[in-house]
Amino acid sequence: MKVSIERSALLKAMSQAQSVVERRNTIPILANVLIEAEGNDISFRATDLDIEVVDKVSGMVERAGATTVGAHTLHEIVRKLPDGAMVELSDDGTSGRLDVIAGRSNFSLATLPREDFPVMATSEYACNFAAPAAVLRRLFDKSKFAISTEETRYYLNGVYMHASDGDSGKVLRCVATDGHRLARIDAPLPDGAADLPGVIVPRKTVGEMRKLLEDDDMEIAVSVSETKIRFATPEITLTSKVIDGSFPDYTRVIPQGNTRRMEVDAAEFAQAVDRVSTVSSERSRAVKLTMEEDRLILSVNAPDSGAAEEEVVVAYGDERLEIGFNAKYLLEIAGQVDRENAVFMFNSSGDPTLMREGNDESAVYVVMPMRV
């Protein structure tokens, strides 16, 4: 194999590949990226056995062929090369070395046989649809903060993507929860997604797939089966196993009867919570909200470190209410608001609280209170 690629194109492909590759591997071949050259295309394939990413780059192919080489090492080399450099990758197939040549730099890297590289089995996809990158980015960006990190409840370690009934017809919905907070984000259902089986997209896949969604004008082809999900652009294909488990019935958690409405400037609210929580104890991070007519008092009382209080102007016309939350959860939820105002719907100090962005029903957040 002998190919020449422009440095920026190679760096982009290697960045995507090396982030899938785990730093610690018990199977040596999984630390490598499979490079295949044919026609005018060079593809870079990396996997951790749960996720596989294939990135196609156009370059000059002098001699077709394939080899595997350490993903992190090659990525570091390419990253340190000067901008605009042409990088030549050559492997004679017998020496077990890949030569990397750029300008006056010359590297010789150990390779492993391509036959040992595990390629993810192809599967029949029951549902195929296309969605704009901006739509998918919103669905996953606004829900991923609520993904659980508890390994014991593995079925919560991802975002549940499914077709559902929204207030104004069928929607493509993403839900994530860790038992303390929940995010439910809707988008109009794309053509072909009506028979989408509900799948739980793992946390790592959400992070890797996010890199495909930078370009707003890009259409992403999504294919879903019972066990796998695939996101594809013309250059990059990301295939992942989905979490094998059933997501709990989240509709039971979303409160329907909360009537006490508080509207607040989201940025101002987040900054005030951040300020008062500075003195809260690391373990509980508890902040108390006291609401009276058109004013909100945020207070923290930590016996070890001190106390803090701040008043915020809000729109609230109900009876006095005191309720406590984990400051981190409040900050994360307030950080999702794109519009100016956040609307909180309360019931009592012991019941879950609902938050929306203004009158937008397509993004709903729920946070559990705590005793303060």
Phi, psi and omega in degrees: 000137175211120183222157173234131182225145176289141189304317185294323179292321180292321181295319180298315181294319182288328178298315180296317184293312186290337179285338175283325183291129178288145180294319180254123181229133175276338178256111187306321185296335181287348176276355185258160172250137179270119180254122180236130181241128179203139182061233175253009184252140173239125180248144179242121185238130178224152182208155169240020183078344175254326179236141172230134177237135177236123183241120180264132180232141176269140181199187178266118179257108178275323181219118182291158179160188181206150176202169175235142183215155182306120187294314184293322180295311181297320179298315181297318179299310183297322181298326184272355179284154181292152178304143174080359181290147171267130184250128179254127177247123180222144183215121183277357174084352182241330187278347183070026180229146172248123178269130178245116184236129176213115182059237181266000180271142181217122181236148175233113187249144178291141179240165173236152184298139183295335181297334181279350186284126182282124177256131184296134181298138178284150178225161178283125180264123185286333187224128179230129176209166178242142178220144178297145181304321183296325180291313180294323180298316179296315182302314185275323181297322185278346182253338191293336181298336184269002179297137180284149176252003179283118182292334183293325178259067188300332182289351175260003183275035181193184179255127181275111181252128183200166174270139183212176176263119176262188181293330183238044177111193183289142180225157168267123190236138173241132181229138173220145178205153174237014181093338178257327177217161183218143175235134177230113186241132181244151171218156178304140184289121179292158176300134177093355184260006185297324181260032179294121175287142180293124180232150177258111183274120185297156182306314183295321178297319179301316180295318181288319182295330180303331182288342178277350194254019184289327186271113184300328186276355185283137171265130180257127176273123182247130177234135186228135170234184181296332187244345185223160173223142182229133175244129183224137168246173179305329184261325190239136173237125179244119179243136182219147169288152175258163182288129183274095181179169179252132181286139182294163179286095186288340184296334181290339184274333185282115184291138180256337189254019180286122187247342182279114189253128175235127178247133186215151174294119189297318183293317180297318180298313182297318181294320180294317178299317181299318182295309185291331183285354178303325183267358183287157182288143185304324188288312187264328181051035186281137174229137182259133176254124175243117182252130171230183185303117175057022171212149181234130176248120177264128180219148176228135177229102181247112185307323184286322190245344178133196182223159178211151180211141176213141179256138179233139177281128181224170171258108181211128185233020183257184180288162184304139180219135173243130182210144183246147178220161168286125185300324182298318181294319179297317181296318181295319181290317179296331180290346180276349188281120179272329181276181182288315191255143172251139178248119177258135176244117182251159171241291175217178185290348181253358185257155178301147179252141181253143176228140175230167174264106182055233179260012183285115182272354187279349175231116182234135179235144178233136177227136180276139177282169174225160180284135176231000000 
